[in-house]
mmCIF file of C-alpha atoms and ligand atoms in Angstrom:
data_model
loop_
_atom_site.group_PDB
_atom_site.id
_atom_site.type_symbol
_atom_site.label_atom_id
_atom_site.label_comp_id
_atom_site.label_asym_id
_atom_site.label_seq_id
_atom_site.Cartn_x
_atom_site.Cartn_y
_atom_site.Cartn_z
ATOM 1 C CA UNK A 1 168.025 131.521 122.028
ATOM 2 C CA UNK A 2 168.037 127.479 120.589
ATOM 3 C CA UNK A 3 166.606 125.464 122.654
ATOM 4 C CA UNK A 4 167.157 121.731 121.171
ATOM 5 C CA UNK A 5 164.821 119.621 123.493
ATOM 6 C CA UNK A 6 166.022 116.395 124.229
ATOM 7 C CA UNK A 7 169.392 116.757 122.725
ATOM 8 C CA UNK A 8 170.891 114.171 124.577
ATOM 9 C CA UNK A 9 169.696 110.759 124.805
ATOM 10 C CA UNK A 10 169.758 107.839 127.286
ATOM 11 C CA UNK A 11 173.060 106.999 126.821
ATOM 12 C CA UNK A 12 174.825 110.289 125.993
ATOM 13 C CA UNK A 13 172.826 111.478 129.672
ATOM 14 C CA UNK A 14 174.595 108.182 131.651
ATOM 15 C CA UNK A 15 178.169 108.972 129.444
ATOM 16 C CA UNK A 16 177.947 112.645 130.752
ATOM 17 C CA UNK A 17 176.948 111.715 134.215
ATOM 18 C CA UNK A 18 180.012 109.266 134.743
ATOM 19 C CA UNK A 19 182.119 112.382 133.378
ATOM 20 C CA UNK A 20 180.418 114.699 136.129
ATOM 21 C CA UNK A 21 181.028 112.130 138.773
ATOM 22 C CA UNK A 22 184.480 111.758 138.021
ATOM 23 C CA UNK A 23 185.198 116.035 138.045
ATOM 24 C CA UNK A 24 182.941 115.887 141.483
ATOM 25 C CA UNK A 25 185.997 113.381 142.504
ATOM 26 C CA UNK A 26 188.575 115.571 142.037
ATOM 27 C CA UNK A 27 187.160 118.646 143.003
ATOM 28 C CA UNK A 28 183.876 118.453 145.131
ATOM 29 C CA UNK A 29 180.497 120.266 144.756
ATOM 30 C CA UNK A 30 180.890 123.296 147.511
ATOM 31 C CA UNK A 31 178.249 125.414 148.836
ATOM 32 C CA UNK A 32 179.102 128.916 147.144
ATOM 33 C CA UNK A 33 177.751 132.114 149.182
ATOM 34 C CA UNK A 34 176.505 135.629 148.673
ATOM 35 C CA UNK A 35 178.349 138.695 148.581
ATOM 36 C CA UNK A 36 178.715 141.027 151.268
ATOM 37 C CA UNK A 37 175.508 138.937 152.869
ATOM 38 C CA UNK A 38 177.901 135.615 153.122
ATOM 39 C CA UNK A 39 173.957 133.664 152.693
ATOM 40 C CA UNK A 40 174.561 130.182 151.609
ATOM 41 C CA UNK A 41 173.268 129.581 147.950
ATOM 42 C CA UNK A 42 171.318 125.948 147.707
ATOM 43 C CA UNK A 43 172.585 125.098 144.759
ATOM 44 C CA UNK A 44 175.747 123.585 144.903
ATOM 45 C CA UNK A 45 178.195 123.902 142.329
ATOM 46 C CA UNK A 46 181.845 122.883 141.296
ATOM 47 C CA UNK A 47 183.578 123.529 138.004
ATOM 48 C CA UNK A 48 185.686 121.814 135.325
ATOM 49 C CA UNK A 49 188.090 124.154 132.861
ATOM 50 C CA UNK A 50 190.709 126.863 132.748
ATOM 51 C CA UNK A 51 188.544 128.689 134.517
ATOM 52 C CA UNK A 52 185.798 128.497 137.299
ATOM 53 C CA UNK A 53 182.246 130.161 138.350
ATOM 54 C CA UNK A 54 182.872 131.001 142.239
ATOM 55 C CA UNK A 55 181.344 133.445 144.696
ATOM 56 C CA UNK A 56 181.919 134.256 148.619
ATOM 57 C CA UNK A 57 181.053 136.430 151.592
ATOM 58 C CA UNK A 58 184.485 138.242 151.142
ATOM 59 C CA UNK A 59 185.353 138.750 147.337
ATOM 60 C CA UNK A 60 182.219 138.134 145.350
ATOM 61 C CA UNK A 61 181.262 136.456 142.278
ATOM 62 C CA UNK A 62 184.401 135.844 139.777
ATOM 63 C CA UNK A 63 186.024 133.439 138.120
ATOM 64 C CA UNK A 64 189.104 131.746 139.262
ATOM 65 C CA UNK A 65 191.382 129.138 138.194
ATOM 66 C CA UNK A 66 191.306 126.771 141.160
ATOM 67 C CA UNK A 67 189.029 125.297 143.540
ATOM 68 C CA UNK A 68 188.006 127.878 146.714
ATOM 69 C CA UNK A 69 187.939 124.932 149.535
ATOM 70 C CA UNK A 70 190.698 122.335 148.000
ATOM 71 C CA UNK A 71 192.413 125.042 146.480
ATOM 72 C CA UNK A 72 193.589 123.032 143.463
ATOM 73 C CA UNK A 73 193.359 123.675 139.604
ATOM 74 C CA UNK A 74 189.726 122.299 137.641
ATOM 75 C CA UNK A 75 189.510 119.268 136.264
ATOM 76 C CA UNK A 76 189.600 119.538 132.440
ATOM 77 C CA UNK A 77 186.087 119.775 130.438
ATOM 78 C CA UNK A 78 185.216 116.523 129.099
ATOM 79 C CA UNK A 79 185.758 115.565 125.527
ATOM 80 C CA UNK A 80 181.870 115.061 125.168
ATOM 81 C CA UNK A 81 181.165 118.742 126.022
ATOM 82 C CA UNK A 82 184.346 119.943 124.097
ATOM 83 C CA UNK A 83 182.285 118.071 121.084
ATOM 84 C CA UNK A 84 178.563 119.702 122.324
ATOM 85 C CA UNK A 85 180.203 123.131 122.232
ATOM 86 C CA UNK A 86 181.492 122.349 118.512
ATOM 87 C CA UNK A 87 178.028 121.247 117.122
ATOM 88 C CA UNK A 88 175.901 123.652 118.234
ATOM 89 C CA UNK A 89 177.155 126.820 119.663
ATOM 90 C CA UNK A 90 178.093 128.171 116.667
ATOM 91 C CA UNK A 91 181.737 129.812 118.336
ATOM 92 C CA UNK A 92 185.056 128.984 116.796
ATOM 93 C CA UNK A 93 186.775 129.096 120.203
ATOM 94 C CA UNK A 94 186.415 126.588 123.016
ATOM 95 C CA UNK A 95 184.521 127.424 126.758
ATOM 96 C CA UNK A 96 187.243 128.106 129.293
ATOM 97 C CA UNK A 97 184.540 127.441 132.132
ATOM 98 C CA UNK A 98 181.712 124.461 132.454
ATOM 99 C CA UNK A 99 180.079 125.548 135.729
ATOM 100 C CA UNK A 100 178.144 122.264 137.698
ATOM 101 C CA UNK A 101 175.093 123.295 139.037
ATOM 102 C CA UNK A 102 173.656 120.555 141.716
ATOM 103 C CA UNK A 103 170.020 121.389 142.494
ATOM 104 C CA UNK A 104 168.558 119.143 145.388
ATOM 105 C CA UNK A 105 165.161 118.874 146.172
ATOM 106 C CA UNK A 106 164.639 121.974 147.525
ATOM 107 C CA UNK A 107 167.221 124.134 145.833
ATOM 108 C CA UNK A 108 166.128 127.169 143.360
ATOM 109 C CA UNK A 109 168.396 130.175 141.844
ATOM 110 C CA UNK A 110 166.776 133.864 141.956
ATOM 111 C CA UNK A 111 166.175 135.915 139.051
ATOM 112 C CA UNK A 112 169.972 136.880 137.984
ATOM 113 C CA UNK A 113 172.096 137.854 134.811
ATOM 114 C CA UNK A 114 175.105 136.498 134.020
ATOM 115 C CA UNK A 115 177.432 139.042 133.258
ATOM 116 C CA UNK A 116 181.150 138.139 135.199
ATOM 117 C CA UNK A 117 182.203 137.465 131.877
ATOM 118 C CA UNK A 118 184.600 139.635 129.728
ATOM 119 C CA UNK A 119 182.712 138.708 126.362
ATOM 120 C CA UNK A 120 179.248 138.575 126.123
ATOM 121 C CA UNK A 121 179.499 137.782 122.112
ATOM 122 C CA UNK A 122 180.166 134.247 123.125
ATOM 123 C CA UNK A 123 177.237 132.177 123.864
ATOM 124 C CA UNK A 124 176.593 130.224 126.934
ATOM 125 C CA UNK A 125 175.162 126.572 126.568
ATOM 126 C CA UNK A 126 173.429 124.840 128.594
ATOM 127 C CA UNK A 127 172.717 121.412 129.419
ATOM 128 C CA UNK A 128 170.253 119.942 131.675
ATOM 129 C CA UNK A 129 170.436 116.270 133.838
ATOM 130 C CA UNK A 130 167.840 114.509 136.057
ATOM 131 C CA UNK A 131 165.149 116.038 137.492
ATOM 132 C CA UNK A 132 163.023 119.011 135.759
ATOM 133 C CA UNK A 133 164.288 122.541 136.428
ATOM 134 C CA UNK A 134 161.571 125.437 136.113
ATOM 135 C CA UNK A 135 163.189 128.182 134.573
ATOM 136 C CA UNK A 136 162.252 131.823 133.853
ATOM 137 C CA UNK A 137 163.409 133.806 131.695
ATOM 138 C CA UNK A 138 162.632 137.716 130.955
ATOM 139 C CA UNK A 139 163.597 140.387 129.428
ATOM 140 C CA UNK A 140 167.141 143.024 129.757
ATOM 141 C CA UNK A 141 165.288 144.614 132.723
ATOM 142 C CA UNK A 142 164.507 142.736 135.782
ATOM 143 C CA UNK A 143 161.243 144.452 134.830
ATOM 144 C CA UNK A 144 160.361 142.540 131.728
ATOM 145 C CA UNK A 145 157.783 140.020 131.959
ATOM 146 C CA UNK A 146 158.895 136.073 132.200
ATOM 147 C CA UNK A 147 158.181 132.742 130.818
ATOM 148 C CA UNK A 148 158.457 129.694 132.078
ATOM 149 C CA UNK A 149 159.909 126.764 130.634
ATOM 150 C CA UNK A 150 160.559 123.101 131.824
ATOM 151 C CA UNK A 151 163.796 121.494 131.641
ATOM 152 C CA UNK A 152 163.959 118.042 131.116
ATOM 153 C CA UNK A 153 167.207 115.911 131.534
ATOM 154 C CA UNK A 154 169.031 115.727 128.332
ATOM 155 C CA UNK A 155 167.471 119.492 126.884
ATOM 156 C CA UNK A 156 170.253 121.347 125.606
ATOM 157 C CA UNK A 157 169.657 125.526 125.527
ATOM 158 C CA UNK A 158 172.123 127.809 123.279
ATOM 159 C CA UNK A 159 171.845 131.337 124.615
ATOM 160 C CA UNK A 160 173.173 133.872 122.489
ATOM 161 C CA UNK A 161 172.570 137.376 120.952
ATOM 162 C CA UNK A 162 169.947 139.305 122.957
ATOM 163 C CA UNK A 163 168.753 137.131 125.252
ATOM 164 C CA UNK A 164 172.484 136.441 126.356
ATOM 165 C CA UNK A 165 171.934 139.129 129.131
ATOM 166 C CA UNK A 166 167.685 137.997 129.999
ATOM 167 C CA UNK A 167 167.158 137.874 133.288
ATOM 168 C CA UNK A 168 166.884 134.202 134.483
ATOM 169 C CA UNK A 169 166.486 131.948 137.222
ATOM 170 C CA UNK A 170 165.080 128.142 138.527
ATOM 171 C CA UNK A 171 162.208 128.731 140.019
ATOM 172 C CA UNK A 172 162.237 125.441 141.444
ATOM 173 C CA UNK A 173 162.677 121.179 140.697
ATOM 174 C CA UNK A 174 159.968 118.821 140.394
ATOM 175 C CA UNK A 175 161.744 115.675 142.752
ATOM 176 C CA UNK A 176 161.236 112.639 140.946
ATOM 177 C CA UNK A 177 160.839 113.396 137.250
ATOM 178 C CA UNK A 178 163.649 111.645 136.356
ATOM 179 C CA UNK A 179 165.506 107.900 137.286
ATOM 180 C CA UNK A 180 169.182 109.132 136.113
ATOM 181 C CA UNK A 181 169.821 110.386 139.479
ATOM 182 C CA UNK A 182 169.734 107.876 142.314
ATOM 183 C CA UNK A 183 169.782 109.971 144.841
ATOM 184 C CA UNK A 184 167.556 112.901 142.978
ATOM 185 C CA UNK A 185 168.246 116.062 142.157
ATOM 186 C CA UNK A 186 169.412 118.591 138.709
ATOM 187 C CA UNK A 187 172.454 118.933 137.593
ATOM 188 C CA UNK A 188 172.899 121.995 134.999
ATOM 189 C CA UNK A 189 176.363 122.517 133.281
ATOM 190 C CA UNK A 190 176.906 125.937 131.658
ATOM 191 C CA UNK A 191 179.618 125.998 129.410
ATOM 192 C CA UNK A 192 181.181 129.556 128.508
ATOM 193 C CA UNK A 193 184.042 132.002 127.112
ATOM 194 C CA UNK A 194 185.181 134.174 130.096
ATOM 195 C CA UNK A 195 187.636 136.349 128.510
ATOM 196 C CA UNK A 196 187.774 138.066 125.655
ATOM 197 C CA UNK A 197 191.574 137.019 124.603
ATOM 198 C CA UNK A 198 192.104 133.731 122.302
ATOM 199 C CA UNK A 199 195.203 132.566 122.534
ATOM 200 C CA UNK A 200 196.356 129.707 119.929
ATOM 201 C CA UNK A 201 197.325 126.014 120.227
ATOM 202 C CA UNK A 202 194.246 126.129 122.157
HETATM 203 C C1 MD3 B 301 169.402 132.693 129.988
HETATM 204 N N1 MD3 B 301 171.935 128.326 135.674
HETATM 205 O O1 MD3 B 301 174.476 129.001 136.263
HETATM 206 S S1 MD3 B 301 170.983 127.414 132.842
HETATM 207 C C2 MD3 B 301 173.707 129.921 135.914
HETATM 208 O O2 MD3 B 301 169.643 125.763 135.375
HETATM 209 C C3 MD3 B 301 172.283 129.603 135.643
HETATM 210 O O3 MD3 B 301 171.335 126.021 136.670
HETATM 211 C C4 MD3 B 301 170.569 127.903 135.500
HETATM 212 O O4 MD3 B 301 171.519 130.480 135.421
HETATM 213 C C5 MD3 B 301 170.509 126.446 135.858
HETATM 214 O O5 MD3 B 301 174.063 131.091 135.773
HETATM 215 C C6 MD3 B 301 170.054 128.167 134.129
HETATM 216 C C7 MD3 B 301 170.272 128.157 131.425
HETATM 217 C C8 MD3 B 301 170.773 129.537 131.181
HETATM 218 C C9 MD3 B 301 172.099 129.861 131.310
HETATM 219 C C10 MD3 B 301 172.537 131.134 130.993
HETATM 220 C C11 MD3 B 301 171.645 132.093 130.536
HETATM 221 C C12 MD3 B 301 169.889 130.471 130.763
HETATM 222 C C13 MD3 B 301 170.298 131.756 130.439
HETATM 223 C C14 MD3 B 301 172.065 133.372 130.161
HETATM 224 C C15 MD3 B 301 171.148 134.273 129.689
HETATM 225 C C16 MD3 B 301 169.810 133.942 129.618
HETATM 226 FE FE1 FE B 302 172.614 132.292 134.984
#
């Protein structure tokens, strides 16, 4: 994985925001469930793109083209992560999906891989606002040992090869490591190819 700390500075983090606030807009941050269980995650999350990160009680995780409670299509991905994706991810084909992860004080995401995509050759990139996130990472095997890393608004993470399918997770924020958020809080976007077709003009 690249992990290019700080990637972002103080005025690419406030562009971005005003970008985020403007797909939150159009299609809100939702509280996504558990399947079969139907338990509330506490992240929140919304999505921009072609395509979007969703899961419920009834049908699981997937991705889908519209929102599950307005029921309309994504807001486009902004221009500024169009141009992140470009410069470092290293694949000649734009993300479909930029998932918006909204972490409130008290919100954390279990150990998990992210496979509900068709093609795992793409990378997924990451991009960190507000407060710090403690993430963990392992190994293939929920086995493998972890680290733990801090991420710090602005810290942009490429994740590609190998460690595409490491076990990961946020272990938990650290409220009030960061002023870019008035009310508090991490925001993660995870931008990503979901299907394995390229089609052109695109
Ligand atoms: C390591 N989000 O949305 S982003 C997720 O901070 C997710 O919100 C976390 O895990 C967050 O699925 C972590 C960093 C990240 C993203 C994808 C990975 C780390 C990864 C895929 C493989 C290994
Ligand atoms: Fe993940």
């Amino acid at each position: 994985m690249q992990y290019y700390p700080q990637h972002l500075d103080a005025a690419a983090q406030t562009a971005l925001l005003g970008a985020i606030r403007e797909i939150i807009a159009a299609a809100p941050l939702y509280t996504p469930a558990m399947p079969r269980s139907g338990k509330p995650m506490s992240v929140r999350m919304t999505n921009a793109g072609p395509l979007g990160w969703v899961t419920d009680k009834e049908h699981g995780y997937r991705y889908q083209a519209t929102h599950p409670v307005t029921g309309r299509p994504w807001p486009t991905i902004p221009p500024l992560l169009l141009d992140l994706w470009d410069g470092v991810s290293g694949y000649p084909h734009p993300p479909e999906a930029c998932l918006i992860n909204y972490y409130a004080g008290d919100a954390k995401m279990g150990l998990h891989q992210d496979r509900d995509e068709e093609d795992f050759a793409a990378p997924v990139l990451s991009v960190s606002l507000g407060d710090t996130g403690v993430f963990r990472v392992g190994g293939k095997s929920r086995k493998d040992p972890t680290q733990k890393f801090e991420l710090k608004s602005g810290d942009v993470f490429v994740l590609d090869g190998d460690d595409r399918l490491a076990f990961h997770g946020i272990d938990r924020i650290l409220p009030g490591t960061s002023n870019l958020l008035p009310e508090g809080g991490r925001f993660n976007l995870t931008l990503r190819r979901v299907t394995s077709r390229i089609y052109l003009n695109s």
